[in-house]
Structure formats: C-alpha cells, structure tokens
Amino acid sequence: MALFNAERPRDAGHPGTPPKVLIIGCGFAGLAAARKLRSAPVELTVLDRTNHHLFQPLLYQVATAGLAGPDISAPIRHLLRRQPNATTLLGEAVSIDPSRREVQLADGKRLAYDHLVLAAGSTHSYFGHDDWAEFAPGLKTLHDAYEIRRRIVAAFESAEKEDNDLERQAWLNFVVIGGGPTGVEMAGTLAEIARRTLPGEFRRIDPASSRVMLIEGGPALLSAMPRELSQSAQRQLADLGVEVHTSVRVTRVDAEGVELSFPDGAVQHIRSQCVIWAAGVSAVPLGTQLARATGLQTDRGGRLQVLPDLSLPGHPEISVIGDLAFARSQLRGHADRDVPGVAPAAKQMGELAARNILRRLASQPAQAFRYRDQGTLATIGRNSAVVDLRTPLGRVKFSGRPAWLFWVFAHVWFLIGFRNRITVLSEWSWAYWTNQRYARVVSDIEADTALRSPVASQSSTVQL
Amino acid sequence: MALFNAERPRDAGHPGTPPKVLIIGCGFAGLAAARKLRSAPVELTVLDRTNHHLFQPLLYQVATAGLAGPDISAPIRHLLRRQPNATTLLGEAVSIDPSRREVQLADGKRLAYDHLVLAAGSTHSYFGHDDWAEFAPGLKTLHDAYEIRRRIVAAFESAEKEDNDLERQAWLNFVVIGGGPTGVEMAGTLAEIARRTLPGEFRRIDPASSRVMLIEGGPALLSAMPRELSQSAQRQLADLGVEVHTSVRVTRVDAEGVELSFPDGAVQHIRSQCVIWAAGVSAVPLGTQLARATGLQTDRGGRLQVLPDLSLPGHPEISVIGDLAFARSQLRGHADRDVPGVAPAAKQMGELAARNILRRLASQPAQAFRYRDQGTLATIGRNSAVVDLRTPLGRVKFSGRPAWLFWVFAHVWFLIGFRNRITVLSEWSWAYWTNQRYARVVSDIEADTALRSPVASQSSTVQL
C-alpha cells in the first residue's frame, strides 16, 4: 500500500517541503509535544488509538461513577483544531521501521516521518500472569473505567438479589491490588460508595457491610511519598473502613477471587467478583518492537532507555517520551534520578522533545531533560488526601482536609483545554454535599447474564 | 427455585400482609406508577432490565454526543430510595403466569404478585426484516445511543483516512430512516454536526460535504402534527442541509447501505456506513407471551388491548401501561382516540394504574383513563423546532426560534428528579455559543478494526 502521507522529502532540509513530524500517542506527553509545535514549520501528524485525549488522573472518578467519561476527555482533533500544521489520525501503530523512517499501521497504511516522537504510553502488567487480566481489570482507558464501573454496580445489584448468605458476602467483597495512587484512590472511593452513597437504596443488603481490601506487596502505601504521608494515607483509609494489607503478595486471581500470601506464611483466599488491578504497568509492545529494530535494550518494564536529550541512541530523529521512556534527569545539586511516570513529567518531556526538534531544524544542539519535580499528591476520599509539595522555598507536606482541597483545586485547574471544568466543579460540589455519584449508570448490564456469569461477560467484553 | 419474594398471601386482604405489587419496567409509565404508590400500604417491587431510568426524549442528544449518558439517566434505586415500601431489582422478566400470579425471570428466579403493572415498553420493529438491525441500529437504550455515537464518530474518522474519493463520500453519507420526532431530531443534529461542529477539525475532508438524508415512507414528516408544522419542519431541515425524501420506501438495508424505492418507481442505492433506524416500534415479546397466556389479542404492533381502566380483560389484577398498551381515551366532547406512545401519556397511565390499585384495595371501582393531551413538540436544531400546544385557552402552534426556546425550557424542566438539570443547562448553553458537542468521545473504537469492518464490530456489540 502506498505511503499515506505521500512521498517524504529524501532530503529533510529541502526548501519548500516542511519536514514530517509524527507523534504516536496523544496522552500528556504527546499532546504537550504537539502543542509546542503549533507554529513550527513542520507537517505534523498525531496518531492515536482512540479519538480522545484523556485526563488520566481523574479516570478513577469515571470508574467509580463520580464523573461521566466525556467530563475528563476531549476529541484530539478538537484540541488541535486551531493548529493548521497538525493532522489528527485515528489508528494503531504496529511497527516502526527506523531505517526507512516509516510506521506501519494495523490497517496496512504506512506513515513516513522525518522526526518521530514516540509517546505510546504504558499498559497493565500482570507480572507474567496475563490470565489474571479478565478477572482483575486495570484502569488505563475509558473502556477500562466503564468495565470497572459495570462490575461495581453489578456486584451490589447481584448481592441484593442473592438468597444465600455466603454468596451475598462474596458479592460485597472488593479487592484492590496495588497501593500506589490509583489503588489508594480506588479503595477509598469504593469505601465511600459503600458507606456514604448507597445506604438507604437497598432493601435486602446493607451496603455498609461491604469489605474493601487494599493489597500492597511492598511494606508501605504510596511508596514514592515520604513515610509520614504514606502512614497518614493508611490511617485515613482505615478511617474510611478500608482494610489495608501491606507486604502481602497476590498469588492467584481467578473467577472465584484472589489468593493472598501473608508475610507470616499464611495463605488466605478472598472470594470477590470485583477485583481491580492497580499494581503494575509496563510499556506498550511497540516499545519492544522498536528496541528490537534498533538493537537497543529495554528495562524490566519494557521502557526504552533514552539519551539525556530524550532521543534514542544512534537515532537523533526519534524521541521517546512519557511512560514509554526510561529517562534520567540531572537535578540541580543532586545525583541523577529516574524520571517518574507521572503526568507533569510526561508534559515536560513532550515540551522538550518538541523544542529539540525545533533546535535540530535550526541546526542547534539538542538540550538535556531536566525534570522539574513539583511534588506529588494523592486523594483518598472526601476531605482525605496527602500532598508533598516542592516549592522554591522548600518542601511542604500536609494531609487531611487541606490536602484534599488542594487536590480539588489542582485537578480542576489542570483540566485546562477541556470545556468541562465548570461542569466538573459543579458535579463535585453536588457530590460533596449529597454524597451522591451521578454517573452510577451502566449501559450494558444486559439483564441477568452479566450478573450470573461475570466471567463469561468479561470475555465477551475483551472480544469487543 | 423458590419464590424470590417469599410466599405470597393466598388471601390478598389478609390483615398484616401487605399486598404485593410488581411493576415490570421503569420507564416513564413504570416510574410514575411506583411514585404514586409511595405511601401505599403495599409491598412494591420494581423490576427493570437496566439499573437506570432514562429520560428518553433526550436520548438522541447522547447518540449525537451533545450529552453524556449519565446526564439523562439516574439509577432507579436512587430515585426510589425514600420510598421504604419499594424494592428495586435488576433483572429480565421472560414470562408471566397469570393463573399462578407469578413472573419468571431470566435467571430462574420467580416473583409473586397480587397486582401486576406491566410497563415493559417497546423495541425497534424492522417490519419483518430483523436482519437489517445490525446495519441500522435504532435508538431506545443508552447502549443504542453509544453504538450510534460510535458509528458517527467512526464515519468521519474513516473518511479522513480514506484515499479513494468514492469510498470517502460513502463514509460521509448518513441515512436516517423514519420521519417521526426521533428521525427529525437525528437528521437535524447530524446536519449541524457536519456543518457547524466539525469544520476546521479535519485536514483531508470537508465535513460540510456530508450528505444527511431523512427517509419517510408516508407523505409527510411528523405525521402526528398539523400539516403546517410538518411543512415547517421540512423547510427548517432543508435550511440545515438535510435531504428530506417523503413517500419513499426502504427496500433493503445491508453492509453497503440502503436501497430506496421512489414513488415514481425509481430505485436508488445509497452507500452508507451510518444508517439509523427511527421508523418503527413494536411492543416487547413479553406482551405477546402474556397475550398467549391469557388468550387475548395484540394489535399489529404487538400491543395488548386494555379496558378503559387500563386493566386486561378478565384480569383486573393486571394493568398494562405505556408503549405496551393499546389504550383508547375518551376525550371531553370528542370521539374516543388512541392514546399515543409519548412520555406524557405513559406518565398519566402510570398514575392511573397506581390509583386504580389503591381503589381496588379500598374496594372502590376502578376509573377509566382520560388522556390529557398537552400537545406535541419536536426539535430540529439550534433555533429550529415546531410546537403544537393544547392549552385550556385553545391550540397554539409556532415554530422556529420561539419553538426551540420553548422546547429547551420544557425539556430541562422535565428533567426533574435527575440531579443534572443545571449541568444539562450549562452543557447546552456552552454548546449553543460554541457549536461544540462535549461528548464526542467513544471508548470502544479499538484502533482500526471498528473502522475497517463496521459489520464485524457490530455483531460483536450485539453479542455483548
């Protein structure tokens, strides 16, 4: 099949033919790169597997029915509509040919590039247990969020219909695997749903009798945070009624539930039809393919090791950014440190990759990446959060209600570019005062099949 | 399997055991009946196939990405939470046994009743061509709306990727079959999307070159409306760029598009991957089953003919209301007329069915149904609508911008009971000023498969 974006100029510097820049993936990293190239004399193509950019830090709110999907996402081509040099394409890159400077799409089309910005992100990692995926969905896409929402709703509905006491409790067991920010947010919100949102709506069960378990393999929750905040998070979760288990390994996940291995050697089996995987991420397969094609190595998580300027060794025309990059940043006055897989880092990488393309076009040397760490924050529930802020004046740590207010402010602020900032604020104000969650609506619980046979319905979802 | 709601009192009047009222279906009719029984001394069970009540008049806005699903729906058990006599159950009734007064669910459970209110609604009718369903989805559920939204988004995305001119135009053909209110709303909104929302966002296609066709078999659109309003609607649609074809029959729908038969005998084939069925509705199969079990007849549309008090002949303990009922209403000073399948009629039927149950419990005679026709209204697009109002002072007809403002006011007003009235107003104000549609986000266009093979992806959706 012919090249989709016509013949590329053999000589990228040929006058009159702007160089082709291809960005694969339009998450925080890819979008930042695209926006930075707004007025650049390049022919920009932005390729994504979905039609929308997603504000991922709020995805757990979609999964727990606090927000609708469109509240936290916007069509990519809408975000780039005022950027005449940018073409948005919906499609999936399956392989990169660095020698021909071409990308192959799943539909057979090929895209040429002079500069490639690879920002294809990460996916769930089940640490070699891919068969766990259907029983414990992760949370990366809107599709994931809707599936988790469906399971949460189906669990309470099924419990209400269940005659057998043991079976009923099994429906009311919720297990969140992984004690990072997503796991903490999911567990805290599930506990709030059970204790604050649903009571009064059921006649045969007491939703507050639900068990919400948060399982972390390491010794502490939120391991990237200072010890005191991690401990505070654990206390705040306990106050909400979440059972937190640290240093506990998950040894099996199946249609019945999960098997846990405790540090004292004890093994416990927890029945649950609603298990959520927030434990591991791994770079997308496209990274592995590119590593093979370039003879470079990936780290254990499948990420590509990049040079300080975020380009691939031997391939200055390829930048790898976001969760797919294993980058190190020199900190002023500190030793080098790994760049964490968080949204601000992704945005900063995207901006630098774009700047380096512009510098290369101007025959200037590329710059090295310096991560400006502004700190981290995680929310737990209403009035519960932890914040570890790095300001020019030093580090500020706080938790509880002030941290939660700061979290709300920061997240609504960063919904910039989405039209729904006011809507989200109004949703949240309402949710705060009423404890309600307006998106507790699922479209595809088709009568009883979803309830009786979660496994069967899961696999049909996977087919889709 | 044992009766789910325990043994029913053999003698419904037995002191201390409140009579069991079962409502099947919680649309406008079922919800109105349930609410009317709020303080009644009955044991009420509300059964629905989904977990939510849907504000169906705005469903086309979800399909056309103007609103998110949760904006127009609310969990049934949330709506009934302050009604202690009501139990909400998620499940599908597959058959009714009037002699045992029991309902069988798809999961094998059985529900006993002393009074049954059947409000299970209608589904799409393809007039004997059920194989058309996968190529031309109808619009009844949130699931339908998401599927139509997916096809609309996929059509424009695919056109942008298409190299072949003929194929590209095929992607940009949209066919709406049926010129009732839903068809008029869908066609008008599609034209607005093509001409006002999307321009500027694509680089290889001009969305405004889309063809939107509205096909009506009868001689006029909105046949329930006065002739002048029907003609006004047709003019307003033409102004938006919709091609309206009346007296045209659809003779085939397949993976390629539709075949149209014109009154002059001409046959035309229109290629389209986005065909929307707004032509026919038919009562749900549960109605046919009940007709067979009671020896009663249904009309051509599968509706059950009810007595003036909305009960089934020979079964005063069964009321049939909403789209499933073929009811006639005596109008003050007029001949009897058929009750139309619209939301206000469904609500009024629900209220009367509940009132008649209370009257039977008090040993009073049941009342006959009198439909209070408040008129009809249909929207076409921004500033375009037609209104035919029946007031105590007489009939008022108007169209254009005043009609549109009236429509907005009426619809937002009737979103009572949903928390999202303010949100919907803010969405609409925003959409009005910007021509944007915030929910243009689809979760399950999984890369290219959905684009290349709409048929295959449709059938997997149907499996779900």
XYZ file of C-alpha atoms in Angstrom, chain B:
464
model
C -36.353 -22.432 42.532
C -38.166 -20.864 45.447
C -40.183 -17.738 45.067
C -37.844 -14.803 45.452
C -40.189 -12.568 47.372
C -41.331 -15.325 49.743
C -44.738 -16.887 49.895
C -47.477 -14.543 48.844
C -50.555 -14.288 50.999
C -53.194 -16.556 49.465
C -55.731 -14.022 50.607
C -54.516 -10.668 49.433
C -56.687 -8.981 52.002
C -55.172 -10.901 54.894
C -54.523 -8.414 57.674
C -50.859 -7.734 58.324
C -49.561 -8.976 54.993
C -49.475 -6.076 52.580
C -50.398 -6.998 49.006
C -47.507 -7.479 46.582
C -47.425 -5.023 43.712
C -44.953 -5.813 40.949
C -44.045 -3.201 38.339
C -42.178 -4.532 35.316
C -40.239 -1.780 33.572
C -39.247 1.576 34.988
C -39.633 3.988 32.098
C -41.970 6.959 32.346
C -45.029 4.734 32.913
C -43.494 2.390 35.493
C -41.763 5.161 37.426
C -44.965 7.216 37.611
C -46.848 4.189 38.970
C -44.126 3.467 41.533
C -44.043 7.061 42.761
C -47.800 7.240 43.015
C -47.668 4.222 45.361
C -45.152 5.947 47.630
C -47.234 5.934 50.784
C -49.446 2.997 49.842
C -49.685 0.013 52.235
C -48.248 -2.352 49.628
C -45.073 -4.339 49.185
C -43.774 -2.884 45.944
C -41.159 -4.467 43.676
C -39.833 -2.588 40.659
C -38.088 -4.786 38.113
C -36.042 -3.437 35.207
C -33.553 -4.826 32.705
C -31.196 -1.906 33.359
C -30.145 -0.132 36.537
C -31.407 3.248 35.363
C -34.451 5.235 34.405
C -33.851 7.039 31.141
C -35.126 10.445 30.057
C -35.764 9.136 26.571
C -36.728 12.430 24.846
C -33.075 13.477 25.128
C -31.556 10.151 24.125
C -30.818 11.486 20.620
C -28.549 14.051 22.318
C -26.488 11.213 23.776
C -26.345 9.498 20.380
C -25.164 12.741 18.780
C -22.619 13.465 21.533
C -24.315 16.551 22.936
C -24.774 14.929 26.332
C -23.193 12.092 28.277
C -25.366 9.120 29.202
C -25.447 9.929 32.931
C -26.794 13.423 32.139
C -30.159 11.941 31.187
C -30.393 8.872 33.379
C -30.494 8.065 37.054
C -30.275 4.790 38.999
C -33.785 3.515 39.642
C -32.983 2.558 43.220
C -31.716 6.077 43.796
C -34.994 7.557 42.522
C -36.936 5.246 44.847
C -34.613 5.460 47.865
C -37.025 7.472 50.009
C -39.845 5.028 49.346
C -39.417 2.350 52.028
C -42.162 0.136 50.565
C -40.242 -0.235 47.282
C -37.598 -2.837 46.412
C -35.688 -2.319 43.171
C -34.455 -5.373 41.292
C -32.252 -5.628 38.225
C -33.486 -8.470 36.072
C -35.398 -9.511 32.999
C -38.895 -10.950 33.067
C -39.240 -13.699 30.488
C -42.785 -14.880 31.143
C -45.873 -14.162 33.164
C -48.110 -16.875 34.600
C -51.445 -15.112 35.240
C -53.042 -18.196 36.809
C -50.330 -18.537 39.483
C -49.737 -14.797 39.586
C -46.037 -15.277 39.116
C -43.363 -13.807 36.894
C -40.407 -15.856 35.736
C -37.040 -14.097 35.413
C -34.218 -14.946 33.028
C -32.031 -16.086 35.919
C -34.620 -18.634 37.040
C -35.988 -16.626 39.958
C -39.738 -16.192 40.290
C -41.614 -13.199 41.621
C -45.130 -13.424 43.036
C -47.638 -10.620 42.710
C -51.114 -9.702 43.769
C -51.176 -6.759 41.386
C -49.057 -6.600 38.270
C -48.279 -3.385 36.431
C -46.775 -4.246 33.082
C -44.800 -1.304 31.694
C -42.093 -3.086 29.741
C -42.252 -0.740 26.753
C -41.383 -1.206 23.146
C -38.448 -2.123 20.978
C -37.490 -1.468 17.362
C -39.571 -3.014 14.640
C -37.925 -3.737 11.303
C -41.222 -4.798 9.737
C -40.142 -8.388 9.268
C -36.570 -7.528 8.251
C -34.771 -8.284 11.511
C -31.540 -8.789 9.567
C -31.482 -5.015 8.972
C -30.938 -4.392 12.686
C -27.154 -4.779 12.648
C -26.801 -2.295 9.777
C -29.333 0.237 11.035
C -29.449 0.419 14.834
C -32.445 2.023 16.474
C -32.464 4.356 19.459
C -34.160 3.046 22.586
C -31.436 2.456 25.196
C -28.178 4.051 26.298
C -26.460 1.102 24.676
C -28.104 2.015 21.357
C -27.111 5.651 21.782
C -23.454 4.792 22.403
C -23.433 2.493 19.362
C -24.858 5.238 17.127
C -22.372 7.749 18.540
C -19.568 5.302 17.778
C -20.735 4.946 14.177
C -20.997 8.693 13.652
C -17.502 9.313 15.040
C -16.073 6.334 13.132
C -17.607 7.548 9.868
C -15.842 10.925 9.961
C -12.573 9.399 11.205
C -12.642 6.795 8.443
C -13.382 9.396 5.796
C -10.335 11.379 6.939
C -8.177 8.274 6.440
C -9.691 7.182 3.124
C -7.624 7.617 -0.057
C -10.346 6.702 -2.543
C -12.779 9.511 -3.403
C -15.814 7.271 -3.842
C -15.163 5.433 -0.595
C -14.656 8.717 1.185
C -18.064 10.004 0.131
C -19.621 6.693 1.190
C -18.327 7.312 4.725
C -19.875 10.784 4.639
C -23.380 9.584 3.744
C -25.752 9.470 6.692
C -29.201 7.957 6.303
C -31.955 8.346 8.879
C -34.980 6.144 8.255
C -38.265 7.396 9.682
C -39.641 10.929 9.779
C -41.139 10.983 13.263
C -39.741 13.149 16.058
C -36.656 10.951 16.604
C -35.794 10.847 12.907
C -36.247 14.613 12.560
C -34.081 15.287 15.613
C -31.358 12.875 14.494
C -31.220 14.214 10.917
C -31.206 17.851 12.029
C -28.483 17.264 14.590
C -26.335 15.255 12.156
C -26.515 18.141 9.692
C -25.484 20.559 12.429
C -22.554 18.363 13.413
C -21.365 18.212 9.807
C -21.826 21.921 9.115
C -21.241 23.630 12.455
C -19.391 21.390 14.903
C -16.708 19.663 12.877
C -15.476 22.143 10.244
C -11.910 23.167 10.928
C -11.002 19.933 12.664
C -10.220 17.806 9.604
C -7.407 18.309 7.092
C -8.317 15.980 4.242
C -12.117 16.088 4.209
C -14.669 18.836 4.445
C -17.270 17.587 6.938
C -19.746 20.037 5.419
C -19.715 17.918 2.256
C -21.565 15.183 4.171
C -24.984 14.136 2.906
C -27.660 13.689 5.527
C -30.778 12.000 4.176
C -34.071 11.624 6.011
C -36.331 8.948 4.530
C -40.030 8.830 5.355
C -42.421 6.272 3.896
C -45.520 8.418 4.367
C -46.327 11.659 2.572
C -45.248 13.983 5.418
C -42.814 14.279 8.314
C -44.147 14.367 11.895
C -47.444 12.883 10.779
C -48.977 13.368 14.219
C -48.611 17.131 13.865
C -50.742 19.632 11.953
C -49.848 19.961 8.296
C -48.412 23.465 8.598
C -45.952 22.408 11.322
C -44.964 19.324 9.378
C -44.210 21.534 6.374
C -42.345 23.999 8.586
C -40.198 21.177 9.952
C -39.373 20.074 6.419
C -38.339 23.633 5.470
C -36.211 24.008 8.620
C -34.485 20.696 7.888
C -33.804 21.778 4.308
C -32.279 25.015 5.629
C -29.885 22.882 7.668
C -28.938 20.961 4.511
C -30.873 17.749 5.176
C -32.223 15.964 2.081
C -35.761 15.002 3.006
C -37.449 12.260 0.991
C -41.114 11.563 1.735
C -43.231 8.762 0.253
C -40.039 6.796 -0.245
C -39.830 3.182 0.875
C -36.723 1.420 2.132
C -36.483 -1.907 0.330
C -33.122 -3.136 1.595
C -30.551 -2.357 4.262
C -27.222 -4.175 4.198
C -23.497 -3.752 4.842
C -23.229 -1.472 1.812
C -26.063 0.922 2.611
C -29.737 1.256 1.792
C -31.926 0.698 -1.256
C -34.700 3.230 -1.727
C -37.845 2.888 -3.805
C -39.240 6.208 -5.024
C -42.917 6.865 -5.766
C -42.169 7.141 -9.494
C -40.811 3.582 -9.472
C -37.158 4.606 -9.462
C -34.820 2.584 -7.278
C -31.743 4.172 -5.799
C -28.938 2.635 -3.801
C -27.226 4.890 -1.268
C -23.921 3.727 0.148
C -23.657 4.445 3.859
C -21.975 3.005 6.932
C -24.129 5.072 9.257
C -27.795 4.223 8.865
C -30.108 4.977 11.768
C -33.457 3.313 12.236
C -36.177 5.606 13.569
C -39.039 4.063 11.655
C -40.945 1.540 13.693
C -41.526 0.380 17.194
C -43.157 -2.781 18.399
C -44.160 -3.969 21.856
C -41.686 -6.206 23.676
C -42.097 -10.012 23.388
C -43.319 -10.220 26.982
C -46.580 -8.708 25.704
C -47.016 -11.480 23.143
C -46.321 -14.096 25.803
C -48.911 -12.610 28.124
C -51.451 -12.380 25.295
C -50.947 -16.073 24.599
C -51.246 -16.963 28.291
C -54.465 -15.004 28.678
C -55.952 -15.830 25.288
C -56.106 -12.143 24.378
C -55.196 -10.488 21.104
C -52.447 -7.992 20.385
C -52.588 -5.358 17.683
C -50.204 -5.297 14.684
C -47.565 -3.620 16.831
C -47.770 -6.329 19.474
C -49.587 -4.115 21.976
C -52.133 -5.501 24.394
C -55.629 -4.080 24.149
C -56.696 -2.887 27.595
C -60.021 -1.994 29.143
C -60.798 1.693 29.768
C -59.328 1.333 33.293
C -56.052 0.018 31.712
C -56.533 -3.500 33.085
C -56.517 -6.623 30.939
C -59.933 -8.136 30.101
C -60.635 -10.836 32.680
C -57.613 -9.830 34.755
C -58.391 -6.793 36.878
C -55.170 -7.523 38.808
C -53.051 -6.832 35.704
C -52.624 -3.293 34.364
C -50.780 -2.687 31.108
C -49.443 0.825 30.593
C -47.066 2.802 28.409
C -45.945 1.685 24.961
C -47.067 -1.876 25.618
C -50.708 -0.842 25.966
C -53.157 -0.274 23.145
C -55.485 2.082 25.000
C -58.267 4.367 23.892
C -59.160 7.503 25.725
C -62.448 9.276 25.880
C -61.911 12.950 25.228
C -64.301 15.506 26.611
C -66.651 16.310 23.757
C -64.733 14.255 21.205
C -64.809 10.739 19.855
C -62.541 8.181 21.507
C -58.984 8.310 20.287
C -55.968 6.056 20.532
C -53.528 7.075 23.209
C -50.230 7.970 21.518
C -46.896 6.443 22.557
C -45.455 9.570 24.129
C -43.954 10.280 27.539
C -46.841 12.350 28.978
C -49.338 9.624 28.079
C -47.103 6.998 29.698
C -46.838 9.045 32.898
C -50.585 9.598 33.057
C -51.241 5.885 32.522
C -48.778 5.040 35.302
C -50.533 7.363 37.689
C -53.949 5.981 36.882
C -52.814 2.354 37.180
C -51.459 3.112 40.654
C -54.615 4.975 41.625
C -56.740 2.056 40.474
C -54.717 -0.356 42.596
C -55.364 1.843 45.612
C -59.049 1.992 44.721
C -59.264 -1.786 44.416
C -57.598 -2.143 47.810
C -60.256 0.217 49.169
C -62.959 -1.798 47.341
C -63.790 1.151 45.116
C -64.455 0.819 41.383
C -61.565 1.477 39.027
C -61.540 4.672 37.000
C -61.278 4.966 33.234
C -58.243 6.553 31.604
C -58.572 10.046 30.206
C -55.572 11.260 28.277
C -54.814 14.941 28.860
C -53.168 15.893 25.591
C -50.883 18.847 26.199
C -49.690 18.915 22.618
C -46.515 17.801 20.928
C -43.205 19.376 20.133
C -40.162 18.356 18.137
C -36.786 19.981 17.853
C -34.796 20.120 14.641
C -31.626 22.002 15.542
C -30.333 25.186 17.047
C -33.171 27.718 16.916
C -35.297 25.222 14.980
C -38.317 23.420 16.353
C -42.049 23.021 15.992
C -44.571 23.224 18.829
C -48.251 22.300 18.817
C -49.565 23.209 22.242
C -53.011 22.449 23.633
C -53.868 24.903 26.365
C -57.128 25.475 28.229
C -57.496 28.568 26.038
C -57.067 26.650 22.808
C -54.411 25.398 20.481
C -51.162 27.292 19.945
C -48.827 26.466 17.063
C -45.459 28.029 16.500
C -42.075 27.163 15.035
C -38.526 28.438 14.624
C -36.608 30.091 17.445
C -39.540 30.626 19.865
C -40.457 26.971 19.491
C -36.859 25.986 20.114
C -36.633 28.069 23.276
C -39.888 26.529 24.470
C -38.507 23.077 23.743
C -35.320 23.764 25.731
C -37.316 25.099 28.668
C -39.760 22.200 28.635
C -37.075 19.537 28.442
C -34.874 20.961 31.119
C -37.926 21.409 33.323
C -38.969 17.788 32.912
C -35.544 16.559 33.888
C -36.965 16.855 37.415
C -35.740 14.074 39.622
C -32.425 13.996 37.853
C -29.700 15.882 39.607
C -28.256 17.048 36.344
C -30.672 19.756 35.348
C -28.161 22.517 35.985
C -25.422 20.547 34.299
C -27.549 19.947 31.219
C -28.398 23.646 31.020
C -24.725 24.536 31.272
C -23.838 21.949 28.590
C -26.456 23.387 26.315
C -25.526 26.994 26.856
C -21.957 26.112 26.068
C -22.960 24.072 23.028
C -25.159 26.912 21.820
C -22.406 29.504 21.930
C -19.601 27.327 20.632
C -21.449 24.852 18.391
C -19.440 22.213 20.214
C -20.649 18.861 21.450
C -18.743 17.823 24.517
C -19.386 14.098 24.446
C -17.715 13.354 21.111
C -15.744 10.650 22.826
C -16.024 6.952 22.170
C -14.408 4.334 24.318
C -14.520 1.353 22.085
C -13.231 2.302 18.713
C -10.414 -0.133 19.246
C -7.892 1.168 16.781
C -8.689 0.233 13.221
C -10.900 -2.793 13.425
C -14.002 -0.720 14.056
C -13.205 1.448 11.083
C -12.389 -1.176 8.536
C -15.132 -3.574 9.334
C -18.223 -1.965 10.772
C -20.201 -5.127 10.223
C -17.878 -7.341 12.215
C -17.710 -4.882 15.067
C -21.467 -4.528 15.061
C -22.028 -8.188 15.544
C -19.598 -8.323 18.453
C -21.507 -5.470 20.022
C -24.694 -7.410 19.619
C -23.115 -10.387 21.428
C -22.427 -8.191 24.381
